[in-house]
Amino acid sequence: MAEGRITLEGYIRFLLRHRVPVLLLITLVTGVFAYGVYSLKIATDFFALYPPKHPYIKLYKEYRQMFGSANVLVCAVEVKKGDIYNLKTMHKIDNITQGLLETEGCNATQVISLTHPKLKNVNVTSWGIQIRPVMWPSFPQDAADLDRIRKAVYANEGIRGFFVSPDDKAAAIFAGFWEEGVNPIKLYARIKELQASETDDNTNIYFTGYPALYAYIYDLRQQVYTVLAATMLLMVVLLGWYFRTWQGVVLPVLSGLVSAIWGLGFASFLGFPLDPLVMVVPLIITARALSHSVQTMARYHEEILLLDDPVKDKDQAILKGYGELVTPATLSIITDGLGVLLISIATIPIMRNLGIFCSFWIVSMFVSVPTLNPILLSFVRPPKPGRIAHETQGRFYKMLAGLLVKPSEGKSRWVVAVMIVLILVIGGHYSLQLKVGDTEAGAALLFPDHPYNVAFRFFNKTFVGATQLVIIAEGKEKGAIKDYHSLQAIEDFQRYMESKGGAGGTLTFTNMIKRIYRMFHEGNPKWEMIPESVEHLGQIGFLIASNTSPGEMDRWVDYSWTNATITCFYKNYNNELIHNCIAKAQEFIDTHPVEKIRFRLAGGLLGILAAVNEEVEWSYWASLIAVFVVVFILCILTFRSFTAGVILIIPLAISQVLSEAFMLWKGIDLNINSLPVAAIAVGIGIDYGIYLLARISEEYETSGSYAVSNRKAVETTGKAIIFTATTLIGGVIFWIFIDLKFQAEMGLLLALLMLLNMVNALVFIPALVTIFRPKFVTTRNV
């Protein structure tokens, strides 16, 4: 027996000798963490979704107080018959505008609509050039007022297509929300309230934009909680069916509960909120605790059957069963914990937070399973042999185990070897085509027929676009924008993004400047241009300052005319569009240097998503490579064999490439929400492999035959693996039927990963053992 095994069996002996004080200590610490769970927040921290060190995010934070939030809600008011130029529709637009202004977290300076004073009409009267709200001098009272509003809409560039549809049948309302102030639950209530009050037989009200997306997600949170509870309940029922003993149900459940309390309490003490979109992560980690507990409990039951007097000698069964599995259990837990911790190499706070507290959660399983379970079993009578016999002699599991181990016998193992090569080559080719980011706006989280996606499609069909890319024109000196060459460069950039950058429309400060300069020449259209004269620009600046309220122009230019924005509107925000528009913008910047200003990328939602996608792509591959390297090294060190590392890593790699190919085939997006789920789920496969390989090594010690060892290991440890995997698959199946598409897809992906990990471990590891015939199996180092 190896020295390491003696040491770990000594650990079990220590637990049995000092079971009361150890149990009291675990109870005390669990109580402390339970207090933390009580104050755990389930909420979305929007800033935790942004990589703070990315230059786009730095730019956004630098200028957000001036130019507004990237978190913009968009509303569309559509009339079915006629057009929007009627008193009833105008009141609806105004009511929604006022309702959004009164919503918690709304940035009042970023609300704009046809009825809001910020939307300006530039015209010339007997009193001179005036810059007045489109609604000036008052809210419309009759047909003449409505006609005046229609003329103002048609006369001013930057209104039609942006705030009024080209066919006059819809109007748009934009409202920015501060990331740190928006409450998705209250926002959803306001959205439903406004839709209920303003929708009628001739009017449809649509809400879209990122704040609306999360508001709709939070509305489905109760479904998530219900499905989570149903999943846990099914797992308990299946545990009862498998073990047929109360110990077989209570101990695995208790193990999962204790580790969950430690993990969630730790997150609470660190101030990490739990995002509703990653609620599937607690399920994955709890499943790991369940897996470890089932393996150890099954082995304990095997040892009980070998005793003449189970009641009197149960401590021997505990010592033997848990002593044999402490090494693989510890390796699995450490490997899982370090693998998940490597997620925190990402600079995105939510991923870093998940990596930290989930790794602690996983490591706490050493307390909840190989430490707590032996202590609790020592206090209770062992189950009767008749009940255990059902578990150990089930025909279904023996038949399935025999089927899975058969490919490792005889010449079949070489067929398996060829299959491994083909899967890694072909699957790897397709997995490399997996794109980071949403393949379609909103489609990653909600189903196509959800009101959010219906509204998004309507808005982009009707207006220039619902999604914004903001480019900052940053002055190199004070007043740099009040210069002809600076303004001309801004307009050139604006037109470039419309013609080559894919923008549906753009808005800049130059739109108003040209309109005012045209009024200098009695409204002659040929004079709608940027004036070259410094005096004319100074006069225009004076007119704007004297005709607008403080802060009204901040979304376009700051008070000193030093910094300005170019706002580009897009009809989507998928990964390809984001990459192309950023590339085109950078291309213009590189080829058009300007003396007094520099263009900086990138704000708005597209800028935020570009930064997130770049970081997610880097983080995914970096963490994945790191996880595989760490797992490989730890397996080599534990089994003292390079071959052992190869045998364990190959099934893991197969599961990874097949799951990525599946994601590509099903259009499941690899984004900031799915990356942690995919990364954390990797560890389930290594757990199965470590337990199985350790059992093969143990069985070889008595049989001296690879074939016999493989079959015995698959019939015993493999049976527990099959039960654990099928139980988890049965549990996550519930998630497929949830109305939240992301959770449904993650349920499907997890079910596939668990199936692949089970089959790969039970088919490929025995086959690889017979191919490589590793020495560590014969020398028994674990």
Coordinates of C-alpha atoms in Angstrom, one line a residue, residues 112-527:
I112 CA -36.0 62.2 -25.5
S113 CA -39.1 61.9 -27.7
L114 CA -41.3 63.9 -30.0
T115 CA -43.0 65.5 -27.1
H116 CA -39.9 66.1 -25.0
P117 CA -38.4 69.7 -25.0
K118 CA -35.0 68.3 -26.0
L119 CA -36.1 67.6 -29.5
K120 CA -35.5 70.9 -31.3
N121 CA -36.9 72.7 -34.3
V122 CA -34.7 75.3 -35.9
N123 CA -36.5 78.0 -37.9
V124 CA -36.4 81.7 -38.8
T125 CA -39.1 84.1 -37.9
S126 CA -39.6 87.8 -37.8
W127 CA -37.9 87.7 -34.4
G128 CA -34.8 86.0 -35.9
I129 CA -33.5 82.5 -35.8
Q130 CA -35.1 80.4 -33.1
I131 CA -34.2 77.0 -31.6
R132 CA -37.4 75.8 -29.9
P133 CA -38.8 72.4 -28.9
V134 CA -40.8 70.7 -31.7
M135 CA -43.9 71.1 -29.4
W136 CA -43.4 74.8 -29.1
P137 CA -45.2 77.0 -28.0
S138 CA -47.4 74.4 -26.2
F139 CA -48.7 70.9 -26.4
P140 CA -51.0 70.6 -29.6
Q141 CA -54.6 71.5 -29.1
D142 CA -56.0 71.2 -32.6
A143 CA -55.3 70.2 -36.2
A144 CA -53.3 73.4 -36.9
D145 CA -50.9 72.6 -34.1
L146 CA -50.5 69.0 -35.3
D147 CA -49.8 70.3 -38.8
R148 CA -47.1 72.6 -37.3
I149 CA -45.5 69.6 -35.6
R150 CA -45.5 67.6 -38.8
K151 CA -43.8 70.4 -40.7
A152 CA -41.1 70.7 -38.0
V153 CA -40.5 67.0 -38.1
Y154 CA -40.0 67.1 -41.9
A155 CA -37.9 70.3 -41.8
N156 CA -35.2 69.2 -39.3
E157 CA -32.7 66.5 -40.2
G158 CA -32.3 63.9 -37.5
I159 CA -36.0 63.5 -36.5
R160 CA -37.6 61.4 -39.2
G161 CA -36.2 57.9 -39.1
F162 CA -34.9 58.5 -35.6
F163 CA -37.9 59.7 -33.6
V164 CA -40.7 59.4 -36.2
S165 CA -40.9 56.6 -38.7
P166 CA -40.6 57.5 -42.4
D167 CA -44.2 56.5 -42.9
D168 CA -45.4 58.6 -39.9
K169 CA -47.1 55.6 -38.3
A170 CA -44.8 55.2 -35.3
A171 CA -42.9 57.4 -32.9
A172 CA -39.8 56.4 -30.8
I173 CA -39.0 57.3 -27.2
F174 CA -35.4 56.8 -25.9
A175 CA -34.6 56.7 -22.1
G176 CA -31.2 56.0 -20.6
F177 CA -30.9 54.2 -17.3
W178 CA -27.9 54.3 -15.0
E179 CA -26.4 50.8 -14.5
E180 CA -26.1 51.3 -10.8
G181 CA -29.6 52.8 -10.4
V182 CA -31.9 50.7 -12.5
N183 CA -34.2 48.2 -10.8
P184 CA -35.3 45.6 -13.4
I185 CA -38.2 44.4 -11.3
K186 CA -39.6 48.0 -10.9
L187 CA -38.8 48.7 -14.6
Y188 CA -40.8 45.7 -15.7
A189 CA -43.7 46.8 -13.6
R190 CA -43.5 50.3 -15.2
I191 CA -43.3 48.7 -18.7
K192 CA -46.4 46.6 -18.1
E193 CA -48.2 49.6 -16.5
L194 CA -47.5 51.8 -19.6
Q195 CA -48.5 49.1 -22.0
A196 CA -51.7 48.5 -20.2
S197 CA -52.7 52.1 -20.0
E198 CA -51.6 53.2 -23.5
T199 CA -52.4 50.2 -25.7
D200 CA -55.8 50.3 -27.5
D201 CA -57.5 48.9 -30.6
N202 CA -55.5 51.3 -32.8
T203 CA -52.2 51.5 -30.9
N204 CA -49.4 49.0 -30.1
I205 CA -46.7 49.8 -27.6
Y206 CA -43.3 48.1 -27.9
F207 CA -40.4 48.1 -25.5
T208 CA -36.9 46.9 -26.3
G209 CA -33.3 47.9 -25.5
Y210 CA -30.9 46.4 -22.8
P211 CA -32.9 47.7 -19.7
A212 CA -36.0 46.1 -21.1
L213 CA -34.1 42.9 -21.8
Y214 CA -33.1 42.5 -18.2
A215 CA -36.6 43.6 -17.0
Y216 CA -38.1 40.7 -19.0
I217 CA -35.5 38.3 -17.7
Y218 CA -36.3 39.2 -14.1
D219 CA -39.9 38.6 -14.7
L220 CA -39.1 35.0 -15.4
R221 CA -37.1 34.6 -12.2
Q222 CA -39.9 32.7 -10.5
Q223 CA -39.9 30.1 -13.2
V224 CA -36.2 29.7 -12.7
Y225 CA -36.7 29.2 -8.9
T226 CA -39.5 26.7 -9.5
V227 CA -37.5 24.7 -12.0
L228 CA -34.5 24.7 -9.7
A229 CA -36.7 23.4 -6.8
A230 CA -38.2 20.7 -9.1
T231 CA -34.8 19.6 -10.3
M232 CA -33.6 19.2 -6.7
L233 CA -36.8 17.3 -5.8
L234 CA -36.3 14.9 -8.7
M235 CA -32.7 14.2 -7.6
V236 CA -33.9 13.4 -4.1
V237 CA -36.5 11.0 -5.5
L238 CA -33.9 9.3 -7.7
L239 CA -31.5 8.9 -4.8
G240 CA -34.3 7.2 -2.9
W241 CA -35.0 4.8 -5.8
Y242 CA -31.3 4.0 -6.2
F243 CA -30.2 3.5 -2.6
R244 CA -33.5 2.4 -1.0
T245 CA -32.1 3.6 2.3
W246 CA -32.6 6.9 4.2
Q247 CA -28.8 7.2 4.6
G248 CA -28.5 7.1 0.8
V249 CA -30.8 10.0 0.4
V250 CA -30.0 12.2 3.4
L251 CA -26.2 12.1 3.3
P252 CA -25.8 13.2 -0.4
V253 CA -28.5 15.8 0.1
L254 CA -26.8 17.0 3.3
S255 CA -23.4 17.1 1.5
G256 CA -24.8 19.3 -1.2
L257 CA -26.6 21.5 1.3
V258 CA -23.6 22.1 3.5
S259 CA -21.3 22.9 0.5
A260 CA -24.0 25.2 -0.9
I261 CA -24.2 27.1 2.4
W262 CA -20.5 27.5 2.6
G263 CA -20.2 28.6 -1.1
L264 CA -23.1 31.0 -1.1
G265 CA -22.3 32.4 2.4
F266 CA -18.7 33.0 1.2
A267 CA -20.0 34.9 -1.8
S268 CA -22.2 37.0 0.5
F269 CA -19.4 37.9 2.8
L270 CA -17.3 39.0 -0.2
G271 CA -20.2 41.2 -1.4
F272 CA -20.7 39.2 -4.6
P273 CA -24.4 39.2 -5.8
L274 CA -25.8 36.1 -7.6
D275 CA -27.0 37.0 -11.1
P276 CA -30.2 35.3 -12.1
L277 CA -28.7 34.3 -15.4
V278 CA -26.1 32.1 -13.7
M279 CA -28.6 30.3 -11.4
V280 CA -27.7 27.1 -13.2
V281 CA -24.2 27.3 -11.7
P282 CA -25.4 26.4 -8.2
L283 CA -27.1 23.4 -9.8
I284 CA -23.8 22.3 -11.5
I285 CA -21.8 22.6 -8.3
T286 CA -24.4 20.9 -6.1
A287 CA -24.4 18.1 -8.7
R288 CA -20.7 17.7 -8.1
A289 CA -21.2 17.3 -4.3
L290 CA -24.0 14.8 -5.1
S291 CA -21.6 12.9 -7.4
H292 CA -18.8 12.7 -4.8
S293 CA -21.3 11.6 -2.1
V294 CA -22.9 8.9 -4.3
Q295 CA -19.4 7.5 -5.1
T296 CA -18.3 7.3 -1.5
M297 CA -21.7 6.0 -0.3
A298 CA -21.8 3.3 -2.9
R299 CA -18.3 2.1 -1.9
Y300 CA -19.3 2.1 1.7
H301 CA -22.2 -0.1 0.9
E302 CA -19.9 -2.5 -1.0
E303 CA -17.7 -2.8 2.1
I304 CA -20.8 -3.4 4.4
L305 CA -21.8 -6.5 2.3
L306 CA -18.3 -8.0 3.0
L307 CA -18.8 -7.9 6.8
D308 CA -20.0 -10.7 8.9
D309 CA -21.5 -8.3 11.5
P310 CA -22.2 -4.9 9.8
V311 CA -23.5 -3.3 12.9
K312 CA -20.6 -4.2 15.1
D313 CA -17.9 -3.7 12.4
K314 CA -19.3 -0.7 10.5
D315 CA -16.3 1.4 11.3
Q316 CA -14.1 -1.0 9.4
A317 CA -16.4 -0.5 6.4
I318 CA -16.2 3.3 6.8
L319 CA -12.4 3.1 7.1
K320 CA -12.0 0.8 4.1
G321 CA -14.6 2.5 1.8
Y322 CA -13.7 6.1 2.5
G323 CA -10.0 5.3 2.9
E324 CA -9.9 4.0 -0.6
L325 CA -11.7 6.9 -2.1
V326 CA -10.2 9.8 -0.1
T327 CA -7.4 10.1 -2.6
P328 CA -9.5 10.2 -5.8
A329 CA -12.1 12.4 -4.1
T330 CA -9.4 14.8 -2.9
L331 CA -7.8 14.9 -6.4
S332 CA -11.2 15.5 -8.0
I333 CA -12.1 18.3 -5.6
I334 CA -8.7 20.0 -5.9
T335 CA -8.7 19.7 -9.7
D336 CA -12.2 21.1 -9.9
G337 CA -11.5 23.9 -7.5
L338 CA -8.3 25.0 -9.2
G339 CA -9.9 24.7 -12.7
V340 CA -12.8 26.9 -11.7
L341 CA -10.5 29.4 -10.0
L342 CA -8.7 29.8 -13.3
I343 CA -11.9 31.4 -14.6
S344 CA -11.0 34.4 -12.5
I345 CA -8.0 35.2 -14.8
A346 CA -10.7 37.1 -16.8
T347 CA -10.9 40.8 -16.1
I348 CA -14.7 40.8 -16.2
P349 CA -15.8 41.2 -12.6
I350 CA -18.7 38.7 -12.8
M351 CA -16.4 36.0 -14.1
R352 CA -13.7 36.8 -11.6
N353 CA -16.2 36.7 -8.8
L354 CA -17.7 33.4 -10.0
G355 CA -14.3 31.9 -10.2
I356 CA -13.4 32.9 -6.7
F357 CA -16.5 31.9 -4.8
C358 CA -17.3 28.8 -6.9
S359 CA -13.8 27.4 -6.4
F360 CA -14.2 27.9 -2.6
W361 CA -17.6 26.2 -2.9
I362 CA -16.0 23.2 -4.6
V363 CA -13.1 23.0 -2.2
S364 CA -15.6 23.0 0.7
M365 CA -16.8 19.6 -0.6
F366 CA -13.8 18.1 1.1
V367 CA -15.5 19.0 4.3
S368 CA -19.1 18.1 3.2
V369 CA -18.2 14.7 1.7
P370 CA -15.1 12.8 2.7
T371 CA -15.0 14.6 6.1
L372 CA -18.6 14.9 7.1
N373 CA -20.0 11.7 5.7
P374 CA -17.8 9.2 7.6
I375 CA -18.6 11.0 10.8
L376 CA -22.3 10.9 10.3
L377 CA -22.3 7.3 9.2
S378 CA -20.4 6.4 12.4
F379 CA -23.5 7.6 14.4
V380 CA -26.1 5.5 12.6
R381 CA -26.8 1.9 12.0
P382 CA -25.8 0.6 8.6
P383 CA -28.5 -0.3 6.1
K384 CA -29.7 -3.9 5.9
P385 CA -27.9 -6.1 3.4
G386 CA -31.1 -6.8 1.5
R387 CA -31.6 -3.1 0.7
I388 CA -27.9 -2.7 -0.4
A389 CA -28.2 -5.8 -2.6
H390 CA -30.8 -4.0 -4.8
E391 CA -28.2 -1.3 -5.4
T392 CA -25.2 -3.6 -6.0
Q393 CA -26.9 -6.3 -8.1
G394 CA -29.2 -4.3 -10.4
R395 CA -29.6 -6.1 -13.7
F396 CA -30.0 -2.8 -15.7
Y397 CA -26.7 -1.3 -14.5
K398 CA -24.8 -4.6 -15.0
M399 CA -26.1 -4.9 -18.6
L400 CA -25.3 -1.3 -19.3
A401 CA -21.8 -1.6 -17.8
G402 CA -21.1 -4.7 -19.8
L403 CA -22.2 -2.8 -23.0
L404 CA -19.9 0.2 -22.2
V405 CA -16.8 -1.9 -21.3
K406 CA -17.0 -4.2 -24.3
P407 CA -15.2 -1.7 -26.7
S408 CA -12.1 -2.0 -24.5
E409 CA -11.8 -5.7 -25.0
G410 CA -9.9 -7.5 -27.8
K411 CA -9.3 -5.7 -31.1
S412 CA -12.3 -3.4 -30.4
R413 CA -10.0 -1.1 -28.5
W414 CA -8.2 -0.1 -31.7
V415 CA -11.5 0.9 -33.2
V416 CA -12.0 3.1 -30.2
A417 CA -8.6 4.6 -30.8
V418 CA -9.5 5.5 -34.3
M419 CA -12.8 7.0 -33.1
I420 CA -10.9 9.2 -30.6
V421 CA -8.6 10.6 -33.3
L422 CA -11.5 11.2 -35.7
I423 CA -13.6 13.0 -33.0
L424 CA -10.7 15.2 -31.9
V425 CA -9.8 16.2 -35.5
I426 CA -13.2 16.7 -37.0
G427 CA -14.9 18.0 -33.8
G428 CA -11.9 20.3 -33.1
H429 CA -12.3 21.7 -36.6
Y430 CA -15.9 22.7 -36.0
S431 CA -15.3 23.8 -32.4
L432 CA -12.8 26.4 -33.6
Q433 CA -15.6 28.0 -35.7
L434 CA -17.6 28.8 -32.5
K435 CA -18.0 32.6 -32.3
V436 CA -18.0 34.7 -29.2
G437 CA -21.0 37.0 -28.6
D438 CA -24.6 36.9 -29.6
T439 CA -25.3 35.4 -33.1
E440 CA -28.5 37.5 -33.1
A441 CA -29.6 40.4 -30.9
G442 CA -31.6 39.2 -27.9
A443 CA -31.8 35.7 -29.3
A444 CA -29.2 34.4 -26.8
L445 CA -31.4 35.0 -23.8
L446 CA -35.1 35.0 -25.0
F447 CA -37.0 33.0 -27.6
P448 CA -37.8 34.7 -31.0
D449 CA -41.5 35.1 -30.2
H450 CA -40.8 36.9 -26.9
P451 CA -42.2 40.5 -26.7
Y452 CA -38.7 41.8 -26.4
N453 CA -37.6 40.3 -29.7
V454 CA -40.8 41.1 -31.4
A455 CA -40.3 44.8 -30.3
F456 CA -36.7 44.7 -31.4
R457 CA -37.6 43.5 -34.9
F458 CA -40.4 46.0 -35.2
F459 CA -38.2 48.9 -34.2
N460 CA -35.3 48.0 -36.5
K461 CA -37.7 47.5 -39.4
T462 CA -39.4 50.9 -38.7
F463 CA -36.6 53.2 -37.6
V464 CA -32.8 53.6 -38.3
G465 CA -32.0 51.2 -35.4
A466 CA -32.3 50.5 -31.7
T467 CA -28.7 49.9 -30.9
Q468 CA -26.1 52.7 -30.6
L469 CA -22.4 53.0 -31.2
V470 CA -21.0 56.2 -29.7
I471 CA -17.6 57.6 -30.9
I472 CA -16.0 60.4 -29.0
A473 CA -14.4 63.4 -30.7
E474 CA -12.0 64.5 -28.0
G475 CA -10.5 67.9 -28.3
K476 CA -6.8 68.4 -28.0
E477 CA -7.4 71.9 -26.7
K478 CA -10.4 73.8 -25.2
G479 CA -13.0 74.8 -27.8
A480 CA -11.5 72.4 -30.4
I481 CA -15.0 71.5 -31.7
K482 CA -15.6 75.2 -32.7
D483 CA -13.4 74.7 -35.7
Y484 CA -14.4 74.1 -39.3
H485 CA -11.9 71.3 -39.9
S486 CA -12.9 69.5 -36.7
L487 CA -16.6 69.7 -37.6
Q488 CA -16.0 68.6 -41.2
A489 CA -14.0 65.6 -39.9
I490 CA -16.9 64.7 -37.6
E491 CA -19.4 64.9 -40.5
D492 CA -17.1 62.9 -42.8
F493 CA -16.9 60.2 -40.1
Q494 CA -20.7 60.3 -39.8
R495 CA -21.2 59.8 -43.5
Y496 CA -18.5 57.1 -43.6
M497 CA -20.2 55.0 -41.0
E498 CA -23.5 55.3 -42.9
S499 CA -22.0 54.3 -46.2
K500 CA -19.3 51.8 -45.2
G501 CA -19.8 51.2 -41.5
G502 CA -23.3 49.7 -41.8
A503 CA -25.1 52.2 -39.7
G504 CA -28.8 52.7 -40.4
G505 CA -28.4 56.4 -39.4
T506 CA -26.1 58.8 -37.5
L507 CA -26.6 61.9 -35.4
T508 CA -24.0 64.5 -34.6
F509 CA -23.8 68.1 -33.5
T510 CA -23.2 69.1 -37.1
N511 CA -26.9 68.4 -38.0
M512 CA -28.0 71.4 -35.9
I513 CA -25.1 73.6 -37.0
K514 CA -25.9 73.1 -40.6
R515 CA -29.6 73.8 -40.0
I516 CA -28.9 77.0 -38.2
Y517 CA -26.4 78.2 -40.8
R518 CA -29.1 77.6 -43.4
M519 CA -31.4 79.9 -41.5
F520 CA -28.7 82.6 -41.8
H521 CA -29.6 82.6 -45.5
E522 CA -33.4 82.7 -45.2
G523 CA -33.7 78.9 -45.2
N524 CA -32.1 78.3 -48.6
P525 CA -31.3 74.6 -48.7
K526 CA -28.1 75.1 -50.6
W527 CA -26.6 76.8 -47.5

